[in-house]
């Protein structure tokens, strides 16, 4: 029985270990993975069944992934899980085969109808519902097996009640576990969203400030041309300057909008250098507003890593933004990309206020902030994104001197 419980819990935990940030609603929207994981559960449960109370009755917990899978995945997942368990059950053969397959069919057909209801109710009601479904399914087995196939009616109290409590408890546990994981993901992704909104609104002021320059310069030229008569050559020169100012303003808005826009997660191979350059561009208005110059130190290599572009930007922006904010009197923020045989490191250096050992240790802890208007979420988001990308963040900081972040990723 412990084996069976393990086969059910393990794929769910496996998902939690590998589930990527932002894959919210995984059990609802990643049906393929769900189907594969639960099919493995079903097969393992059937291959290693257990006996309950007496030698005559062999039992396994395959109904748990079937019911839970149908509830979270819907009709198609349910149909595939039915096929897997039916084929498995036929392969095992034996007396109870027909009733078992009939039962699986009824479960696979009926449970998806409960899905809309299931998605609406709260956690406790969900646990109650899966418990009831599980008991109904076992009762169906007992009663239909007896009447339709003349299966022996095992001792009701001794076996069926035990089975019902047994399977009911485990299916409730599985549902609770999934709900718990979903809730954690929901919280994490809303924190990420919150942090991004915070950054976006924080940048808005600096972007509009930065837009003032090209607009002022265009305004100046228009006034000049209105007041004086210029030669055609001079005019053309003015037009060119104005055009390039307009282009710069346009590009600024474009970069900002691309950053602000929410997009769906997509993993792709990206060039570290190109992405870092893009991030520098997005941060430039904010940096110059804080009198900070961002320097991207020259280097040769063009390393590629696997990343969700937007998330990668977000992680870098959160770290660099902290560095800029750590230099209230302005300064230089240096970025260097270093490639080794299997890794690429992005080194982010500020010459700001630095951190004490305790502060470095608390970095990444949610809501840890030393700023009056800080959220304390930026580093938590950065750490979780980098971890999802199989990367690592190293920090070296000295109070009053500055901070170096070393963000490493494996190469593709
Ligand atoms: P917030 O920026 O909203 O305060 P973060 O999670 O981004 O939240 O950062 C948490 C805290 O870590 C900051 O309040 C600051 O004290 C410290 N910190 C992060 N990066 C740096 C840095 N480059 N230099 C100095 N302190 C930093
Ligand atoms: Mg921050």
Tab-separated table of C-alpha atoms and ligand atoms in Angstrom:
chain	number	residue	atom	x	y	z
A	1	UNK	CA	0.000	0.000	0.000
A	2	UNK	CA	2.839	2.377	0.822
A	3	UNK	CA	4.182	1.609	-2.647
A	4	UNK	CA	0.895	2.646	-4.205
A	5	UNK	CA	0.719	5.837	-2.210
A	6	UNK	CA	4.227	6.642	-3.318
A	7	UNK	CA	3.324	6.058	-6.989
A	8	UNK	CA	0.571	8.630	-6.675
A	9	UNK	CA	2.340	11.273	-4.635
A	10	UNK	CA	5.650	11.000	-6.471
A	11	UNK	CA	4.573	12.372	-9.885
A	12	UNK	CA	2.834	15.263	-8.173
A	13	UNK	CA	5.973	16.114	-6.211
A	14	UNK	CA	8.078	15.555	-9.295
A	15	UNK	CA	6.055	18.197	-10.997
A	16	UNK	CA	6.549	20.592	-8.133
A	17	UNK	CA	10.289	20.113	-8.279
A	18	UNK	CA	10.551	20.749	-11.981
A	19	UNK	CA	7.536	22.944	-12.586
A	20	UNK	CA	8.784	26.255	-13.868
A	21	UNK	CA	7.882	29.608	-12.484
A	22	UNK	CA	4.821	31.039	-14.143
A	23	UNK	CA	3.478	27.672	-15.208
A	24	UNK	CA	0.491	28.502	-13.123
A	25	UNK	CA	-2.473	26.206	-13.462
A	26	UNK	CA	-0.116	23.483	-14.543
A	27	UNK	CA	-2.535	20.708	-13.701
A	28	UNK	CA	-5.176	22.440	-15.753
A	29	UNK	CA	-3.208	23.776	-18.700
A	30	UNK	CA	-0.341	21.312	-19.161
A	31	UNK	CA	-2.450	18.347	-20.035
A	32	UNK	CA	0.217	16.365	-21.831
A	33	UNK	CA	2.516	16.287	-18.821
A	34	UNK	CA	-0.400	15.586	-16.543
A	35	UNK	CA	-1.470	12.652	-18.715
A	36	UNK	CA	2.026	11.184	-18.861
A	37	UNK	CA	2.653	11.518	-15.118
A	38	UNK	CA	-0.681	10.022	-14.167
A	39	UNK	CA	-0.384	7.218	-16.717
A	40	UNK	CA	2.885	6.254	-15.059
A	41	UNK	CA	1.111	6.343	-11.687
A	42	UNK	CA	-1.649	4.077	-12.978
A	43	UNK	CA	0.740	1.562	-14.515
A	44	UNK	CA	2.949	1.407	-11.425
A	45	UNK	CA	-0.080	0.983	-9.154
A	46	UNK	CA	-1.302	-1.925	-11.271
A	47	UNK	CA	2.084	-3.578	-11.535
A	48	UNK	CA	2.596	-3.458	-7.773
A	49	UNK	CA	-0.850	-4.031	-6.221
A	50	UNK	CA	-1.398	-4.893	-2.579
A	51	UNK	CA	-3.575	-7.232	-0.553
A	52	UNK	CA	-5.964	-6.003	1.995
A	53	UNK	CA	-6.954	-8.038	5.074
A	54	UNK	CA	-7.169	-11.311	3.172
A	55	UNK	CA	-5.200	-13.020	0.447
A	56	UNK	CA	-8.202	-13.288	-1.846
A	57	UNK	CA	-8.611	-9.686	-2.607
A	58	UNK	CA	-5.899	-7.829	-4.449
A	59	UNK	CA	-6.248	-4.131	-4.707
A	60	UNK	CA	-4.509	-1.102	-6.114
A	61	UNK	CA	-4.996	2.624	-6.093
A	62	UNK	CA	-5.239	3.258	-9.834
A	63	UNK	CA	-8.605	4.942	-9.353
A	64	UNK	CA	-6.888	7.799	-7.569
A	65	UNK	CA	-4.909	9.116	-10.569
A	66	UNK	CA	-7.865	8.326	-12.831
A	67	UNK	CA	-10.318	10.402	-10.822
A	68	UNK	CA	-7.897	13.200	-9.998
A	69	UNK	CA	-6.647	13.265	-13.609
A	70	UNK	CA	-10.193	13.506	-14.972
A	71	UNK	CA	-11.043	16.322	-12.582
A	72	UNK	CA	-7.976	18.437	-13.347
A	73	UNK	CA	-7.452	17.457	-16.969
A	74	UNK	CA	-10.963	17.071	-18.362
A	75	UNK	CA	-12.528	14.574	-20.792
A	76	UNK	CA	-9.572	13.993	-23.129
A	77	UNK	CA	-7.114	13.264	-20.329
A	78	UNK	CA	-9.749	11.059	-18.747
A	79	UNK	CA	-10.171	9.099	-21.991
A	80	UNK	CA	-6.431	8.509	-22.344
A	81	UNK	CA	-6.062	7.477	-18.706
A	82	UNK	CA	-8.957	5.062	-19.269
A	83	UNK	CA	-7.177	3.515	-22.258
A	84	UNK	CA	-3.965	3.128	-20.276
A	85	UNK	CA	-5.692	1.494	-17.332
A	86	UNK	CA	-7.918	-0.691	-19.530
A	87	UNK	CA	-4.967	-2.022	-21.520
A	88	UNK	CA	-3.102	-2.570	-18.276
A	89	UNK	CA	-6.036	-4.350	-16.701
A	90	UNK	CA	-6.472	-6.642	-19.726
A	91	UNK	CA	-2.781	-7.500	-19.577
A	92	UNK	CA	-3.194	-8.536	-15.951
A	93	UNK	CA	-6.272	-10.636	-16.794
A	94	UNK	CA	-7.985	-12.743	-14.154
A	95	UNK	CA	-11.463	-12.928	-12.654
A	96	UNK	CA	-12.221	-9.334	-11.904
A	97	UNK	CA	-11.200	-8.036	-15.314
A	98	UNK	CA	-14.624	-7.191	-16.755
A	99	UNK	CA	-15.968	-5.443	-13.717
A	100	UNK	CA	-12.718	-3.541	-13.310
A	101	UNK	CA	-12.840	-2.299	-16.888
A	102	UNK	CA	-16.532	-1.460	-16.645
A	103	UNK	CA	-15.809	0.490	-13.489
A	104	UNK	CA	-12.932	2.361	-15.105
A	105	UNK	CA	-15.159	3.184	-18.051
A	106	UNK	CA	-17.871	4.609	-15.830
A	107	UNK	CA	-15.326	6.633	-13.876
A	108	UNK	CA	-13.664	7.954	-17.039
A	109	UNK	CA	-17.008	8.866	-18.578
A	110	UNK	CA	-18.713	10.276	-15.504
A	111	UNK	CA	-16.045	12.160	-13.582
A	112	UNK	CA	-15.321	14.815	-16.264
A	113	UNK	CA	-18.936	15.960	-15.847
A	114	UNK	CA	-18.085	16.904	-12.283
A	115	UNK	CA	-15.181	19.043	-13.420
A	116	UNK	CA	-17.036	22.384	-13.780
A	117	UNK	CA	-18.426	21.926	-10.284
A	118	UNK	CA	-15.019	20.871	-8.958
A	119	UNK	CA	-13.293	23.948	-10.340
A	120	UNK	CA	-15.772	26.221	-8.591
A	121	UNK	CA	-15.778	24.833	-5.061
A	122	UNK	CA	-13.271	25.517	-2.272
A	123	UNK	CA	-10.513	23.214	-1.055
A	124	UNK	CA	-12.454	21.512	1.688
A	125	UNK	CA	-15.390	20.855	-0.619
A	126	UNK	CA	-12.984	19.485	-3.216
A	127	UNK	CA	-11.574	17.024	-0.724
A	128	UNK	CA	-15.128	16.020	0.196
A	129	UNK	CA	-16.071	15.578	-3.443
A	130	UNK	CA	-13.118	13.360	-4.387
A	131	UNK	CA	-13.752	11.324	-1.248
A	132	UNK	CA	-17.392	10.762	-2.225
A	133	UNK	CA	-16.512	9.976	-5.854
A	134	UNK	CA	-13.935	7.482	-4.690
A	135	UNK	CA	-16.434	5.747	-2.400
A	136	UNK	CA	-19.139	5.718	-5.079
A	137	UNK	CA	-16.725	4.143	-7.513
A	138	UNK	CA	-15.789	1.391	-5.071
A	139	UNK	CA	-19.443	0.792	-4.206
A	140	UNK	CA	-20.171	0.471	-7.899
A	141	UNK	CA	-17.472	-2.177	-8.092
A	142	UNK	CA	-18.945	-4.136	-5.211
A	143	UNK	CA	-22.562	-3.956	-6.250
A	144	UNK	CA	-22.259	-4.226	-10.042
A	145	UNK	CA	-19.643	-6.952	-9.708
A	146	UNK	CA	-22.037	-9.008	-7.616
A	147	UNK	CA	-25.144	-8.509	-9.759
A	148	UNK	CA	-23.693	-8.354	-13.273
A	149	UNK	CA	-20.835	-10.787	-13.122
A	150	UNK	CA	-21.664	-12.842	-10.068
A	151	UNK	CA	-18.410	-11.825	-8.444
A	152	UNK	CA	-18.176	-12.923	-4.821
A	153	UNK	CA	-19.495	-10.234	-2.533
A	154	UNK	CA	-16.611	-9.800	-0.151
A	155	UNK	CA	-17.219	-9.078	3.475
A	156	UNK	CA	-18.708	-5.570	3.436
A	157	UNK	CA	-17.334	-4.294	6.689
A	158	UNK	CA	-14.052	-6.144	6.631
A	159	UNK	CA	-12.989	-5.363	3.109
A	160	UNK	CA	-15.095	-2.755	1.368
A	161	UNK	CA	-15.230	-0.348	4.260
A	162	UNK	CA	-11.484	-0.644	4.708
A	163	UNK	CA	-10.916	-0.079	1.016
A	164	UNK	CA	-13.209	2.904	0.969
A	165	UNK	CA	-11.485	4.587	3.872
A	166	UNK	CA	-8.114	3.618	2.485
A	167	UNK	CA	-8.625	4.940	-1.028
A	168	UNK	CA	-10.737	7.852	0.194
A	169	UNK	CA	-7.977	9.057	2.484
A	170	UNK	CA	-5.333	8.799	-0.207
A	171	UNK	CA	-7.369	10.526	-2.894
A	172	UNK	CA	-8.137	13.335	-0.451
A	173	UNK	CA	-4.443	13.645	0.279
A	174	UNK	CA	-3.618	13.798	-3.442
A	175	UNK	CA	-6.252	16.488	-4.060
A	176	UNK	CA	-5.020	18.507	-1.081
A	177	UNK	CA	-1.454	18.277	-2.285
A	178	UNK	CA	-2.341	19.476	-5.782
A	179	UNK	CA	-4.436	22.316	-4.404
A	180	UNK	CA	-1.595	23.319	-2.133
A	181	UNK	CA	0.866	23.379	-5.037
A	182	UNK	CA	-1.552	25.368	-7.192
A	183	UNK	CA	-2.054	27.920	-4.458
A	184	UNK	CA	1.686	28.352	-3.956
A	185	UNK	CA	2.154	28.867	-7.662
A	186	UNK	CA	-0.631	31.355	-7.740
A	187	UNK	CA	0.950	33.329	-4.897
A	188	UNK	CA	4.373	33.266	-6.487
A	189	UNK	CA	3.132	34.364	-9.880
A	190	UNK	CA	1.085	37.174	-8.383
A	191	UNK	CA	4.179	38.363	-6.529
A	192	UNK	CA	6.127	38.319	-9.792
A	193	UNK	CA	3.364	40.282	-11.479
A	194	UNK	CA	3.244	42.732	-8.613
A	195	UNK	CA	6.992	43.313	-8.772
A	196	UNK	CA	6.852	43.845	-12.523
A	197	UNK	CA	4.035	46.375	-12.204
A	198	UNK	CA	6.063	48.164	-9.567
A	199	UNK	CA	9.056	48.347	-11.912
A	200	UNK	CA	6.891	49.483	-14.810
A	201	UNK	CA	5.330	52.303	-12.836
A	202	UNK	CA	8.705	53.238	-11.427
A	203	UNK	CA	10.168	53.484	-14.925
A	204	UNK	CA	7.281	55.538	-16.262
A	205	UNK	CA	8.573	58.715	-14.643
A	206	UNK	CA	12.083	58.263	-16.003
A	207	UNK	CA	10.862	57.391	-19.499
A	208	UNK	CA	8.695	60.492	-19.710
A	209	UNK	CA	11.584	62.505	-18.363
A	210	UNK	CA	13.847	61.067	-21.027
A	211	UNK	CA	11.265	61.822	-23.720
A	212	UNK	CA	11.407	65.467	-22.786
A	213	UNK	CA	14.905	65.839	-24.317
A	214	UNK	CA	14.080	64.921	-27.920
A	215	UNK	CA	10.810	66.818	-27.725
A	216	UNK	CA	12.569	69.945	-26.434
A	217	UNK	CA	15.130	69.713	-29.191
A	218	UNK	CA	12.504	69.279	-31.918
A	219	UNK	CA	10.569	72.181	-30.457
A	220	UNK	CA	13.716	74.327	-30.609
A	221	UNK	CA	14.325	73.578	-34.273
A	222	UNK	CA	10.718	74.248	-35.244
A	223	UNK	CA	10.837	77.607	-33.474
A	224	UNK	CA	14.127	78.506	-35.172
A	225	UNK	CA	12.722	77.730	-38.601
A	226	UNK	CA	9.560	79.639	-37.865
A	227	UNK	CA	11.463	82.772	-36.901
A	228	UNK	CA	14.239	82.812	-39.478
A	229	UNK	CA	14.603	82.146	-43.142
A	230	UNK	CA	17.241	79.409	-43.643
A	231	UNK	CA	18.936	78.144	-46.746
A	232	UNK	CA	17.698	74.874	-48.185
A	233	UNK	CA	20.883	73.086	-47.042
A	234	UNK	CA	20.548	74.343	-43.514
A	235	UNK	CA	16.889	73.329	-43.468
A	236	UNK	CA	17.742	69.815	-44.604
A	237	UNK	CA	20.306	69.564	-41.853
A	238	UNK	CA	17.687	70.603	-39.294
A	239	UNK	CA	15.183	68.112	-40.661
A	240	UNK	CA	17.708	65.300	-40.362
A	241	UNK	CA	18.433	66.152	-36.746
A	242	UNK	CA	14.732	66.370	-35.972
A	243	UNK	CA	14.065	63.051	-37.666
A	244	UNK	CA	16.736	61.300	-35.645
A	245	UNK	CA	15.341	62.832	-32.449
A	246	UNK	CA	11.886	61.558	-33.371
A	247	UNK	CA	13.329	58.115	-34.065
A	248	UNK	CA	15.081	58.092	-30.697
A	249	UNK	CA	11.865	59.022	-28.909
A	250	UNK	CA	9.966	56.397	-30.848
A	251	UNK	CA	12.530	53.730	-29.946
A	252	UNK	CA	12.368	54.730	-26.294
A	253	UNK	CA	8.612	54.268	-26.197
A	254	UNK	CA	8.898	51.022	-28.114
A	255	UNK	CA	11.474	49.552	-25.675
A	256	UNK	CA	9.418	50.593	-22.726
A	257	UNK	CA	6.230	49.104	-24.135
A	258	UNK	CA	7.919	45.817	-25.002
A	259	UNK	CA	9.134	45.619	-21.430
A	260	UNK	CA	5.800	46.607	-19.924
A	261	UNK	CA	3.707	44.244	-22.014
A	262	UNK	CA	2.862	40.934	-20.382
A	263	UNK	CA	3.768	37.922	-22.507
A	264	UNK	CA	3.398	34.190	-22.236
A	265	UNK	CA	6.245	32.060	-21.059
A	266	UNK	CA	8.321	30.567	-23.864
A	267	UNK	CA	11.718	28.929	-23.548
A	268	UNK	CA	14.149	29.684	-26.345
A	269	UNK	CA	17.847	29.870	-27.076
A	270	UNK	CA	18.963	33.451	-26.606
A	271	UNK	CA	22.227	35.300	-26.992
A	272	UNK	CA	23.357	36.629	-23.626
A	273	UNK	CA	25.031	39.627	-25.180
A	274	UNK	CA	21.967	40.679	-27.212
A	275	UNK	CA	19.644	40.327	-24.246
A	276	UNK	CA	21.966	42.194	-21.886
A	277	UNK	CA	22.243	44.977	-24.455
A	278	UNK	CA	18.481	45.141	-24.637
A	279	UNK	CA	18.178	45.323	-20.860
A	280	UNK	CA	20.735	48.145	-20.791
A	281	UNK	CA	18.632	50.015	-23.338
A	282	UNK	CA	15.465	49.608	-21.304
A	283	UNK	CA	17.243	50.733	-18.133
A	284	UNK	CA	19.003	53.688	-19.671
A	285	UNK	CA	16.330	56.332	-18.979
A	286	UNK	CA	16.057	55.173	-15.373
A	287	UNK	CA	19.850	55.175	-14.964
A	288	UNK	CA	20.367	58.637	-16.393
A	289	UNK	CA	17.518	59.921	-14.242
A	290	UNK	CA	19.567	58.659	-11.257
A	291	UNK	CA	22.795	60.056	-12.773
A	292	UNK	CA	24.203	56.604	-13.284
A	293	UNK	CA	26.073	55.519	-16.371
A	294	UNK	CA	25.744	51.891	-17.397
A	295	UNK	CA	28.875	50.462	-18.988
A	296	UNK	CA	28.786	47.209	-20.876
A	297	UNK	CA	32.435	46.093	-20.918
A	298	UNK	CA	33.573	44.752	-24.272
A	299	UNK	CA	34.244	41.079	-24.693
A	300	UNK	CA	34.633	38.598	-27.505
A	301	UNK	CA	32.341	35.617	-27.022
A	302	UNK	CA	28.699	35.309	-27.928
A	303	UNK	CA	27.322	32.819	-25.433
A	304	UNK	CA	23.848	31.324	-25.820
A	305	UNK	CA	21.609	30.087	-23.050
A	306	UNK	CA	18.128	28.634	-22.754
A	307	UNK	CA	15.784	31.238	-21.333
A	308	UNK	CA	12.362	32.728	-21.183
A	309	UNK	CA	13.411	36.065	-22.631
A	310	UNK	CA	11.027	38.264	-20.640
A	311	UNK	CA	11.820	36.561	-17.353
A	312	UNK	CA	15.532	36.765	-18.030
A	313	UNK	CA	15.161	40.508	-18.635
A	314	UNK	CA	13.118	40.839	-15.475
A	315	UNK	CA	15.772	39.118	-13.341
A	316	UNK	CA	18.580	41.294	-14.715
A	317	UNK	CA	16.517	44.458	-14.450
A	318	UNK	CA	15.691	43.733	-10.806
A	319	UNK	CA	19.368	43.287	-9.938
A	320	UNK	CA	20.636	46.257	-11.964
A	321	UNK	CA	17.872	48.484	-10.697
A	322	UNK	CA	18.950	47.746	-7.107
A	323	UNK	CA	22.519	48.611	-8.053
A	324	UNK	CA	21.418	51.919	-9.550
A	325	UNK	CA	19.287	52.651	-6.494
A	326	UNK	CA	22.302	51.882	-4.291
A	327	UNK	CA	24.140	54.851	-5.842
A	328	UNK	CA	22.106	57.838	-4.694
A	329	UNK	CA	24.828	60.256	-5.755
A	330	UNK	CA	25.230	58.629	-9.150
A	331	UNK	CA	28.185	56.675	-10.506
A	332	UNK	CA	28.998	53.910	-12.938
A	333	UNK	CA	27.348	50.526	-13.153
A	334	UNK	CA	29.545	47.999	-14.939
A	335	UNK	CA	28.412	44.856	-16.678
A	336	UNK	CA	30.738	42.166	-17.912
A	337	UNK	CA	29.960	38.898	-19.667
A	338	UNK	CA	32.472	36.096	-19.100
A	339	UNK	CA	32.278	32.800	-20.917
A	340	UNK	CA	33.967	29.592	-19.820
A	341	UNK	CA	33.808	26.038	-21.188
A	342	UNK	CA	30.335	25.174	-19.951
A	343	UNK	CA	29.067	28.355	-18.356
A	344	UNK	CA	28.496	31.998	-18.938
A	345	UNK	CA	28.683	34.518	-16.130
A	346	UNK	CA	27.069	37.929	-16.156
A	347	UNK	CA	28.916	40.111	-13.683
A	348	UNK	CA	26.995	43.130	-12.434
A	349	UNK	CA	28.991	45.674	-10.456
A	350	UNK	CA	27.859	48.811	-8.694
A	351	UNK	CA	29.806	51.293	-6.625
A	352	UNK	CA	26.966	51.951	-4.221
A	353	UNK	CA	26.292	51.735	-0.517
A	354	UNK	CA	26.930	47.993	-0.291
A	355	UNK	CA	25.461	45.565	2.201
A	356	UNK	CA	26.430	44.065	5.541
A	357	UNK	CA	26.856	40.282	5.879
A	358	UNK	CA	23.401	40.011	7.453
A	359	UNK	CA	21.828	41.940	4.597
A	360	UNK	CA	23.524	39.732	2.009
A	361	UNK	CA	22.190	36.696	3.822
A	362	UNK	CA	18.654	38.030	3.825
A	363	UNK	CA	18.797	38.868	0.111
A	364	UNK	CA	15.995	37.100	-1.752
A	365	UNK	CA	13.836	36.782	1.312
A	366	UNK	CA	10.349	38.063	0.426
A	367	UNK	CA	9.584	41.548	1.753
A	368	UNK	CA	13.148	42.161	2.916
A	369	UNK	CA	13.818	45.770	2.028
A	370	UNK	CA	15.865	48.584	3.508
A	371	UNK	CA	14.198	51.193	1.300
A	372	UNK	CA	11.356	53.400	2.438
A	373	UNK	CA	9.430	52.653	-0.754
A	374	UNK	CA	10.854	49.180	-1.408
A	375	UNK	CA	8.739	46.105	-2.016
A	376	UNK	CA	11.389	43.604	-1.007
A	377	UNK	CA	10.287	41.372	-3.882
A	378	UNK	CA	12.821	42.227	-6.589
A	379	UNK	CA	15.563	39.907	-5.425
A	380	UNK	CA	13.153	37.116	-4.561
A	381	UNK	CA	11.837	37.250	-8.116
A	382	UNK	CA	15.369	37.428	-9.539
A	383	UNK	CA	16.497	34.421	-7.491
A	384	UNK	CA	13.508	32.308	-8.432
A	385	UNK	CA	13.861	33.130	-12.145
A	386	UNK	CA	17.583	32.334	-12.155
A	387	UNK	CA	16.995	29.098	-10.257
A	388	UNK	CA	14.339	28.078	-12.799
A	389	UNK	CA	16.898	28.621	-15.529
A	390	UNK	CA	19.362	26.329	-13.710
A	391	UNK	CA	21.494	29.344	-12.964
A	392	UNK	CA	23.176	30.572	-9.832
A	393	UNK	CA	23.626	33.943	-8.213
A	394	UNK	CA	26.734	34.798	-6.225
A	395	UNK	CA	26.958	38.016	-4.212
A	396	UNK	CA	29.958	39.881	-2.951
A	397	UNK	CA	29.322	43.119	-1.144
A	398	UNK	CA	31.247	45.568	0.957
A	399	UNK	CA	29.581	48.278	3.007
A	400	UNK	CA	30.351	51.652	1.479
A	401	UNK	CA	32.244	50.211	-1.477
A	402	UNK	CA	29.707	48.464	-3.647
A	403	UNK	CA	28.248	45.161	-4.647
A	404	UNK	CA	29.074	42.559	-7.270
A	405	UNK	CA	26.463	40.105	-8.467
A	406	UNK	CA	27.698	37.100	-10.368
A	407	UNK	CA	24.884	35.453	-12.306
A	408	UNK	CA	25.881	32.164	-13.937
A	409	UNK	CA	24.036	30.030	-16.443
A	410	UNK	CA	24.885	26.786	-18.180
A	411	UNK	CA	25.513	27.183	-21.924
A	412	UNK	CA	23.218	25.444	-24.399
B	1	LIG	P1	13.618	46.527	-2.891
B	1	LIG	O1	14.524	46.968	-3.986
B	1	LIG	O2	12.175	46.796	-3.200
B	1	LIG	O3	14.021	47.025	-1.528
B	1	LIG	P2	14.790	43.970	-3.454
B	1	LIG	O4	14.335	42.575	-3.208
B	1	LIG	O5	15.055	44.355	-4.860
B	1	LIG	O6	13.710	44.943	-2.799
B	1	LIG	O7	16.091	44.217	-2.595
B	1	LIG	C1	16.079	43.905	-1.229
B	1	LIG	C2	17.122	44.686	-0.442
B	1	LIG	O8	18.423	44.212	-0.751
B	1	LIG	C3	17.170	46.160	-0.756
B	1	LIG	O9	16.239	46.888	0.010
B	1	LIG	C4	18.604	46.521	-0.375
B	1	LIG	O10	18.716	46.744	0.992
B	1	LIG	C5	19.364	45.240	-0.670
B	1	LIG	N1	20.100	45.325	-1.923
B	1	LIG	C6	19.822	44.656	-3.070
B	1	LIG	N2	20.716	44.945	-4.027
B	1	LIG	C7	21.588	45.823	-3.507
B	1	LIG	C8	22.756	46.520	-4.005
B	1	LIG	N3	23.187	46.342	-5.260
B	1	LIG	N4	23.414	47.327	-3.149
B	1	LIG	C9	22.984	47.501	-1.897
B	1	LIG	N5	21.908	46.900	-1.359
B	1	LIG	C10	21.205	46.065	-2.145
B	2	LIG	MG1	14.659	46.215	-5.913
